[in-house]
Amino acid sequence: MKINPTAKSTLIMVVLLLVGLIFGAIVANKTFSKIEKRMEEKYGKRITEAAKQMYIFRTVIVAINIFLLLGLLALYVNSFLKTSSNFMLGLSIFVAVLFIQSILSLPILHAAFGSIPSFSLVGALSNIFETIALVILFYLSME
């Protein structure tokens, strides 16, 4: 049975989004405790609770981006191996760099190095726009 390419790309994208969402929520909830005590001492309990929600939100968005980038990387590397196209190689390298950037923007990484991550909605906007762009790129790449 041959599956419709549009349905296939939509299904793959939805699976990647869900895996990123679940993974990000688990990681965020498990790792916030590492900075929670420091924040409560510095800012108080009320601010810490608000920051926790933004921490979870940003971690989930970045995790979704990471899984979309992994999907794109697999797609482009597979195409490169089939075609040996320099363009596909360039896209693979481009997506790999974006993947590294997404890993480095994980809030837990900032906390691991001793800094308190940014908890503003404005800081999360760039990640949200990146997610939208990656969804569009993924959809167009699957056609």
Tab-separated table of N, CA and C in Angstrom:
chain	number	residue	atom	x	y	z
A	1	MET	N	0.832	-1.176	0.000
A	1	MET	CA	0.000	0.000	0.000
A	1	MET	C	0.885	1.250	0.000
A	2	LYS	N	0.680	2.104	-0.976
A	2	LYS	CA	1.449	3.344	-1.118
A	2	LYS	C	0.739	4.456	-0.352
A	3	ILE	N	1.507	5.135	0.485
A	3	ILE	CA	0.935	6.222	1.284
A	3	ILE	C	1.122	7.545	0.543
A	4	ASN	N	0.134	8.394	0.628
A	4	ASN	CA	0.151	9.712	0.006
A	4	ASN	C	1.337	10.510	0.571
A	5	PRO	N	2.194	11.097	-0.299
A	5	PRO	CA	3.365	11.838	0.194
A	5	PRO	C	3.014	12.988	1.143
A	6	THR	N	1.909	13.667	0.894
A	6	THR	CA	1.501	14.752	1.777
A	6	THR	C	1.107	14.202	3.141
A	7	ALA	N	0.386	13.100	3.146
A	7	ALA	CA	-0.010	12.478	4.412
A	7	ALA	C	1.217	11.964	5.158
A	8	LYS	N	2.171	11.400	4.412
A	8	LYS	CA	3.394	10.886	5.027
A	8	LYS	C	4.189	12.009	5.688
A	9	SER	N	4.364	13.123	4.972
A	9	SER	CA	5.139	14.236	5.525
A	9	SER	C	4.422	14.848	6.726
A	10	THR	N	3.106	14.943	6.652
A	10	THR	CA	2.339	15.481	7.777
A	10	THR	C	2.446	14.569	8.992
A	11	LEU	N	2.360	13.277	8.765
A	11	LEU	CA	2.462	12.319	9.862
A	11	LEU	C	3.846	12.366	10.521
A	12	ILE	N	4.883	12.387	9.710
A	12	ILE	CA	6.248	12.466	10.247
A	12	ILE	C	6.440	13.752	11.046
A	13	MET	N	5.928	14.865	10.514
A	13	MET	CA	6.073	16.148	11.195
A	13	MET	C	5.316	16.139	12.524
A	14	VAL	N	4.116	15.600	12.548
A	14	VAL	CA	3.329	15.542	13.780
A	14	VAL	C	4.029	14.661	14.817
A	15	VAL	N	4.579	13.536	14.375
A	15	VAL	CA	5.306	12.657	15.300
A	15	VAL	C	6.514	13.383	15.886
A	16	LEU	N	7.276	14.080	15.048
A	16	LEU	CA	8.442	14.825	15.543
A	16	LEU	C	8.029	15.924	16.520
A	17	LEU	N	6.931	16.608	16.224
A	17	LEU	CA	6.439	17.652	17.124
A	17	LEU	C	6.022	17.059	18.467
A	18	LEU	N	5.320	15.933	18.434
A	18	LEU	CA	4.876	15.293	19.684
A	18	LEU	C	6.045	14.757	20.503
A	19	VAL	N	7.008	14.136	19.830
A	19	VAL	CA	8.180	13.618	20.539
A	19	VAL	C	8.951	14.775	21.175
A	20	GLY	N	9.124	15.866	20.441
A	20	GLY	CA	9.794	17.046	20.992
A	20	GLY	C	9.038	17.630	22.166
A	21	LEU	N	7.721	17.683	22.062
A	21	LEU	CA	6.880	18.211	23.136
A	21	LEU	C	7.018	17.363	24.400
A	22	ILE	N	6.891	16.060	24.252
A	22	ILE	CA	6.981	15.160	25.412
A	22	ILE	C	8.385	15.179	26.014
A	23	PHE	N	9.394	15.052	25.155
A	23	PHE	CA	10.773	15.063	25.627
A	23	PHE	C	11.105	16.371	26.344
A	24	GLY	N	10.701	17.492	25.749
A	24	GLY	CA	10.970	18.803	26.344
A	24	GLY	C	10.288	18.970	27.691
A	25	ALA	N	9.047	18.510	27.811
A	25	ALA	CA	8.325	18.630	29.080
A	25	ALA	C	8.991	17.790	30.168
A	26	ILE	N	9.414	16.582	29.807
A	26	ILE	CA	10.078	15.714	30.792
A	26	ILE	C	11.400	16.325	31.238
A	27	VAL	N	12.202	16.768	30.275
A	27	VAL	CA	13.510	17.363	30.611
A	27	VAL	C	13.330	18.619	31.456
A	28	ALA	N	12.387	19.469	31.081
A	28	ALA	CA	12.187	20.725	31.812
A	28	ALA	C	11.750	20.466	33.253
A	29	ASN	N	10.817	19.566	33.424
A	29	ASN	CA	10.329	19.290	34.778
A	29	ASN	C	11.392	18.637	35.649
A	30	LYS	N	12.237	17.815	35.058
A	30	LYS	CA	13.290	17.142	35.826
A	30	LYS	C	14.446	18.083	36.159
A	31	THR	N	14.720	19.044	35.289
A	31	THR	CA	15.930	19.851	35.456
A	31	THR	C	15.721	21.184	36.157
A	32	PHE	N	14.486	21.670	36.263
A	32	PHE	CA	14.279	22.983	36.889
A	32	PHE	C	14.720	22.988	38.342
A	33	SER	N	14.634	21.844	38.985
A	33	SER	CA	15.016	21.775	40.404
A	33	SER	C	16.475	22.168	40.622
A	34	LYS	N	17.297	22.046	39.582
A	34	LYS	CA	18.721	22.387	39.706
A	34	LYS	C	18.940	23.886	39.938
A	35	ILE	N	18.020	24.708	39.440
A	35	ILE	CA	18.184	26.156	39.623
A	35	ILE	C	17.114	26.755	40.524
A	36	GLU	N	16.148	25.956	40.917
A	36	GLU	CA	15.016	26.478	41.692
A	36	GLU	C	15.456	27.079	43.030
A	37	LYS	N	16.308	26.391	43.755
A	37	LYS	CA	16.743	26.878	45.070
A	37	LYS	C	17.493	28.207	44.947
A	38	ARG	N	18.399	28.264	43.961
A	38	ARG	CA	19.154	29.504	43.738
A	38	ARG	C	18.229	30.671	43.421
A	39	MET	N	17.204	30.396	42.596
A	39	MET	CA	16.265	31.458	42.215
A	39	MET	C	15.411	31.900	43.389
A	40	GLU	N	14.950	30.943	44.206
A	40	GLU	CA	14.129	31.311	45.357
A	40	GLU	C	14.892	32.193	46.328
A	41	GLU	N	16.169	31.901	46.516
A	41	GLU	CA	16.997	32.727	47.405
A	41	GLU	C	17.158	34.138	46.858
A	42	LYS	N	17.305	34.239	45.556
A	42	LYS	CA	17.580	35.535	44.943
A	42	LYS	C	16.307	36.344	44.654
A	43	TYR	N	15.233	35.666	44.174
A	43	TYR	CA	14.044	36.384	43.698
A	43	TYR	C	12.775	36.121	44.497
A	44	GLY	N	12.718	35.075	45.291
A	44	GLY	CA	11.506	34.745	46.030
A	44	GLY	C	10.686	33.671	45.324
A	45	LYS	N	9.737	33.117	46.054
A	45	LYS	CA	8.961	31.981	45.562
A	45	LYS	C	8.031	32.358	44.411
A	46	ARG	N	7.403	33.522	44.492
A	46	ARG	CA	6.432	33.935	43.464
A	46	ARG	C	7.090	34.094	42.094
A	47	ILE	N	8.210	34.777	42.063
A	47	ILE	CA	8.943	34.970	40.807
A	47	ILE	C	9.457	33.630	40.289
A	48	THR	N	9.894	32.772	41.187
A	48	THR	CA	10.419	31.466	40.794
A	48	THR	C	9.344	30.620	40.128
A	49	GLU	N	8.123	30.683	40.640
A	49	GLU	CA	7.019	29.917	40.025
A	49	GLU	C	6.732	30.412	38.607
A	50	ALA	N	6.725	31.725	38.424
A	50	ALA	CA	6.507	32.286	37.087
A	50	ALA	C	7.657	31.898	36.152
A	51	ALA	N	8.862	31.934	36.676
A	51	ALA	CA	10.025	31.570	35.867
A	51	ALA	C	9.994	30.095	35.490
A	52	LYS	N	9.454	29.256	36.366
A	52	LYS	CA	9.375	27.829	36.072
A	52	LYS	C	8.497	27.578	34.850
A	53	GLN	N	7.380	28.300	34.752
A	53	GLN	CA	6.487	28.131	33.605
A	53	GLN	C	7.197	28.533	32.303
A	54	MET	N	7.930	29.635	32.347
A	54	MET	CA	8.650	30.075	31.150
A	54	MET	C	9.798	29.131	30.833
A	55	TYR	N	10.456	28.602	31.840
A	55	TYR	CA	11.537	27.626	31.658
A	55	TYR	C	11.004	26.386	30.947
A	56	ILE	N	9.869	25.883	31.408
A	56	ILE	CA	9.262	24.708	30.779
A	56	ILE	C	8.870	25.034	29.344
A	57	PHE	N	8.251	26.190	29.143
A	57	PHE	CA	7.818	26.590	27.802
A	57	PHE	C	9.001	26.672	26.837
A	58	ARG	N	10.059	27.352	27.260
A	58	ARG	CA	11.228	27.501	26.379
A	58	ARG	C	11.913	26.175	26.117
A	59	THR	N	12.013	25.326	27.132
A	59	THR	CA	12.648	24.022	26.943
A	59	THR	C	11.851	23.177	25.963
A	60	VAL	N	10.527	23.219	26.069
A	60	VAL	CA	9.677	22.456	25.153
A	60	VAL	C	9.831	22.964	23.721
A	61	ILE	N	9.817	24.272	23.539
A	61	ILE	CA	9.962	24.838	22.189
A	61	ILE	C	11.312	24.461	21.583
A	62	VAL	N	12.374	24.574	22.360
A	62	VAL	CA	13.711	24.226	21.854
A	62	VAL	C	13.797	22.730	21.557
A	63	ALA	N	13.182	21.899	22.396
A	63	ALA	CA	13.192	20.452	22.143
A	63	ALA	C	12.440	20.118	20.855
A	64	ILE	N	11.337	20.798	20.614
A	64	ILE	CA	10.610	20.597	19.351
A	64	ILE	C	11.512	20.968	18.181
A	65	ASN	N	12.208	22.094	18.295
A	65	ASN	CA	13.134	22.512	17.235
A	65	ASN	C	14.221	21.468	17.004
A	66	ILE	N	14.742	20.913	18.090
A	66	ILE	CA	15.803	19.911	17.976
A	66	ILE	C	15.301	18.687	17.213
A	67	PHE	N	14.113	18.219	17.535
A	67	PHE	CA	13.599	17.039	16.847
A	67	PHE	C	13.235	17.328	15.391
A	68	LEU	N	12.723	18.521	15.106
A	68	LEU	CA	12.485	18.886	13.700
A	68	LEU	C	13.798	18.954	12.930
A	69	LEU	N	14.827	19.502	13.557
A	69	LEU	CA	16.135	19.579	12.899
A	69	LEU	C	16.734	18.195	12.684
A	70	LEU	N	16.535	17.299	13.639
A	70	LEU	CA	17.010	15.922	13.434
A	70	LEU	C	16.299	15.269	12.248
A	71	GLY	N	15.001	15.511	12.129
A	71	GLY	CA	14.252	14.994	10.984
A	71	GLY	C	14.750	15.570	9.672
A	72	LEU	N	14.985	16.868	9.652
A	72	LEU	CA	15.506	17.518	8.443
A	72	LEU	C	16.903	17.013	8.109
A	73	LEU	N	17.729	16.853	9.137
A	73	LEU	CA	19.084	16.361	8.910
A	73	LEU	C	19.061	14.958	8.313
A	74	ALA	N	18.204	14.100	8.840
A	74	ALA	CA	18.084	12.737	8.302
A	74	ALA	C	17.608	12.778	6.853
A	75	LEU	N	16.658	13.640	6.569
A	75	LEU	CA	16.129	13.767	5.211
A	75	LEU	C	17.210	14.247	4.238
A	76	TYR	N	17.954	15.273	4.623
A	76	TYR	CA	18.970	15.840	3.734
A	76	TYR	C	20.176	14.915	3.568
A	77	VAL	N	20.594	14.259	4.639
A	77	VAL	CA	21.711	13.316	4.522
A	77	VAL	C	21.313	12.148	3.634
A	78	ASN	N	20.090	11.659	3.802
A	78	ASN	CA	19.594	10.569	2.955
A	78	ASN	C	19.571	10.991	1.485
A	79	SER	N	19.095	12.192	1.221
A	79	SER	CA	19.084	12.701	-0.157
A	79	SER	C	20.498	12.867	-0.697
A	80	PHE	N	21.411	13.340	0.156
A	80	PHE	CA	22.799	13.497	-0.279
A	80	PHE	C	23.425	12.147	-0.634
A	81	LEU	N	23.170	11.145	0.192
A	81	LEU	CA	23.735	9.815	-0.075
A	81	LEU	C	23.198	9.217	-1.371
A	82	LYS	N	21.966	9.557	-1.721
A	82	LYS	CA	21.376	9.041	-2.961
A	82	LYS	C	21.855	9.813	-4.185
A	83	THR	N	22.059	11.125	-4.034
A	83	THR	CA	22.334	11.969	-5.198
A	83	THR	C	23.755	12.517	-5.269
A	84	SER	N	24.468	12.543	-4.173
A	84	SER	CA	25.797	13.169	-4.073
A	84	SER	C	25.772	14.635	-4.518
A	85	SER	N	24.641	15.291	-4.259
A	85	SER	CA	24.467	16.684	-4.641
A	85	SER	C	25.148	17.603	-3.631
A	86	ASN	N	25.922	18.566	-4.132
A	86	ASN	CA	26.560	19.550	-3.259
A	86	ASN	C	25.521	20.390	-2.526
A	87	PHE	N	24.386	20.621	-3.177
A	87	PHE	CA	23.316	21.392	-2.547
A	87	PHE	C	22.794	20.661	-1.311
A	88	MET	N	22.594	19.359	-1.416
A	88	MET	CA	22.124	18.560	-0.269
A	88	MET	C	23.175	18.523	0.837
A	89	LEU	N	24.440	18.479	0.450
A	89	LEU	CA	25.514	18.533	1.437
A	89	LEU	C	25.475	19.870	2.175
A	90	GLY	N	25.288	20.947	1.424
A	90	GLY	CA	25.202	22.277	2.026
A	90	GLY	C	24.006	22.398	2.963
A	91	LEU	N	22.864	21.852	2.550
A	91	LEU	CA	21.689	21.875	3.424
A	91	LEU	C	21.930	21.059	4.693
A	92	SER	N	22.617	19.934	4.549
A	92	SER	CA	22.929	19.091	5.712
A	92	SER	C	23.818	19.842	6.703
A	93	ILE	N	24.817	20.527	6.193
A	93	ILE	CA	25.718	21.297	7.058
A	93	ILE	C	24.961	22.451	7.718
A	94	PHE	N	24.117	23.121	6.943
A	94	PHE	CA	23.309	24.225	7.464
A	94	PHE	C	22.413	23.750	8.608
A	95	VAL	N	21.732	22.626	8.419
A	95	VAL	CA	20.840	22.092	9.449
A	95	VAL	C	21.651	21.624	10.658
A	96	ALA	N	22.831	21.070	10.429
A	96	ALA	CA	23.685	20.642	11.547
A	96	ALA	C	24.096	21.839	12.407
A	97	VAL	N	24.393	22.960	11.769
A	97	VAL	CA	24.751	24.174	12.520
A	97	VAL	C	23.542	24.685	13.313
A	98	LEU	N	22.372	24.665	12.703
A	98	LEU	CA	21.162	25.060	13.425
A	98	LEU	C	20.882	24.118	14.601
A	99	PHE	N	21.179	22.845	14.405
A	99	PHE	CA	21.005	21.859	15.470
A	99	PHE	C	21.903	22.203	16.658
A	100	ILE	N	23.159	22.523	16.389
A	100	ILE	CA	24.093	22.897	17.458
A	100	ILE	C	23.610	24.166	18.158
A	101	GLN	N	23.128	25.125	17.384
A	101	GLN	CA	22.591	26.361	17.964
A	101	GLN	C	21.407	26.063	18.882
A	102	SER	N	20.547	25.148	18.482
A	102	SER	CA	19.391	24.795	19.316
A	102	SER	C	19.821	24.098	20.601
A	103	ILE	N	20.795	23.226	20.496
A	103	ILE	CA	21.317	22.561	21.699
A	103	ILE	C	21.869	23.610	22.670
A	104	LEU	N	22.612	24.575	22.132
A	104	LEU	CA	23.216	25.611	22.978
A	104	LEU	C	22.188	26.579	23.562
A	105	SER	N	20.983	26.618	22.997
A	105	SER	CA	19.958	27.522	23.531
A	105	SER	C	19.035	26.848	24.543
A	106	LEU	N	19.303	25.583	24.870
A	106	LEU	CA	18.519	24.916	25.902
A	106	LEU	C	18.740	25.603	27.246
A	107	PRO	N	17.672	25.961	27.949
A	107	PRO	CA	17.833	26.635	29.242
A	107	PRO	C	18.638	25.820	30.259
A	108	ILE	N	18.548	24.504	30.225
A	108	ILE	CA	19.293	23.685	31.183
A	108	ILE	C	20.793	23.839	30.973
A	109	LEU	N	21.210	24.063	29.748
A	109	LEU	CA	22.631	24.244	29.475
A	109	LEU	C	23.129	25.534	30.113
A	110	HIS	N	22.317	26.577	30.041
A	110	HIS	CA	22.679	27.850	30.678
A	110	HIS	C	22.783	27.658	32.191
A	111	ALA	N	21.818	26.932	32.765
A	111	ALA	CA	21.813	26.688	34.207
A	111	ALA	C	23.002	25.832	34.622
A	112	ALA	N	23.395	24.885	33.771
A	112	ALA	CA	24.519	23.998	34.096
A	112	ALA	C	25.831	24.777	34.207
A	113	PHE	N	25.935	25.872	33.485
A	113	PHE	CA	27.154	26.672	33.528
A	113	PHE	C	27.058	27.823	34.518
A	114	GLY	N	26.035	27.780	35.372
A	114	GLY	CA	25.955	28.731	36.466
A	114	GLY	C	25.163	29.990	36.215
A	115	SER	N	24.708	30.216	35.006
A	115	SER	CA	23.913	31.419	34.768
A	115	SER	C	22.426	31.072	34.853
A	116	ILE	N	21.633	32.054	35.190
A	116	ILE	CA	20.192	31.852	35.225
A	116	ILE	C	19.662	32.205	33.845
A	117	PRO	N	18.964	31.258	33.188
A	117	PRO	CA	18.496	31.506	31.825
A	117	PRO	C	17.484	32.650	31.756
A	118	SER	N	17.339	33.214	30.588
A	118	SER	CA	16.363	34.282	30.362
A	118	SER	C	14.956	33.700	30.455
A	119	PHE	N	14.084	34.377	31.184
A	119	PHE	CA	12.732	33.881	31.377
A	119	PHE	C	11.676	34.807	30.800
A	120	SER	N	12.048	35.648	29.867
A	120	SER	CA	11.069	36.563	29.285
A	120	SER	C	10.419	35.937	28.054
A	121	LEU	N	9.198	36.366	27.782
A	121	LEU	CA	8.495	35.888	26.598
A	121	LEU	C	9.177	36.384	25.332
A	122	VAL	N	9.764	37.573	25.400
A	122	VAL	CA	10.479	38.120	24.245
A	122	VAL	C	11.647	37.211	23.877
A	123	GLY	N	12.322	36.657	24.870
A	123	GLY	CA	13.418	35.729	24.606
A	123	GLY	C	12.948	34.452	23.941
A	124	ALA	N	11.703	34.057	24.218
A	124	ALA	CA	11.161	32.833	23.625
A	124	ALA	C	10.638	33.055	22.206
A	125	LEU	N	10.410	34.300	21.827
A	125	LEU	CA	9.853	34.578	20.497
A	125	LEU	C	10.741	34.073	19.369
A	126	SER	N	12.038	34.226	19.511
A	126	SER	CA	12.930	33.751	18.448
A	126	SER	C	12.821	32.239	18.291
A	127	ASN	N	12.658	31.522	19.398
A	127	ASN	CA	12.484	30.076	19.321
A	127	ASN	C	11.149	29.702	18.684
A	128	ILE	N	10.108	30.471	18.975
A	128	ILE	CA	8.793	30.215	18.384
A	128	ILE	C	8.844	30.434	16.874
A	129	PHE	N	9.462	31.517	16.441
A	129	PHE	CA	9.579	31.778	15.000
A	129	PHE	C	10.457	30.731	14.318
A	130	GLU	N	11.475	30.259	15.020
A	130	GLU	CA	12.303	29.183	14.468
A	130	GLU	C	11.473	27.914	14.268
A	131	THR	N	10.601	27.618	15.218
A	131	THR	CA	9.731	26.443	15.094
A	131	THR	C	8.825	26.571	13.872
A	132	ILE	N	8.230	27.732	13.698
A	132	ILE	CA	7.354	27.959	12.539
A	132	ILE	C	8.139	27.785	11.241
A	133	ALA	N	9.328	28.368	11.172
A	133	ALA	CA	10.156	28.251	9.975
A	133	ALA	C	10.556	26.797	9.713
A	134	LEU	N	10.881	26.052	10.770
A	134	LEU	CA	11.281	24.655	10.595
A	134	LEU	C	10.115	23.790	10.133
A	135	VAL	N	8.915	24.057	10.635
A	135	VAL	CA	7.737	23.314	10.177
A	135	VAL	C	7.515	23.551	8.691
A	136	ILE	N	7.622	24.804	8.267
A	136	ILE	CA	7.453	25.132	6.848
A	136	ILE	C	8.542	24.460	6.018
A	137	LEU	N	9.793	24.563	6.453
A	137	LEU	CA	10.905	23.946	5.732
A	137	LEU	C	10.751	22.433	5.664
A	138	PHE	N	10.350	21.819	6.761
A	138	PHE	CA	10.164	20.375	6.789
A	138	PHE	C	9.080	19.959	5.816
A	139	TYR	N	7.959	20.668	5.837
A	139	TYR	CA	6.844	20.346	4.941
A	139	TYR	C	7.264	20.473	3.474
A	140	LEU	N	7.957	21.575	3.154
A	140	LEU	CA	8.393	21.774	1.766
A	140	LEU	C	9.459	20.779	1.358
A	141	SER	N	10.303	20.368	2.280
A	141	SER	CA	11.361	19.410	1.970
A	141	SER	C	10.826	18.008	1.734
A	142	MET	N	9.678	17.711	2.286
A	142	MET	CA	9.101	16.377	2.125
A	142	MET	C	8.341	16.228	0.809
A	143	GLU	N	8.093	17.317	0.112
A	143	GLU	CA	7.347	17.230	-1.162
A	143	GLU	C	8.203	16.633	-2.258
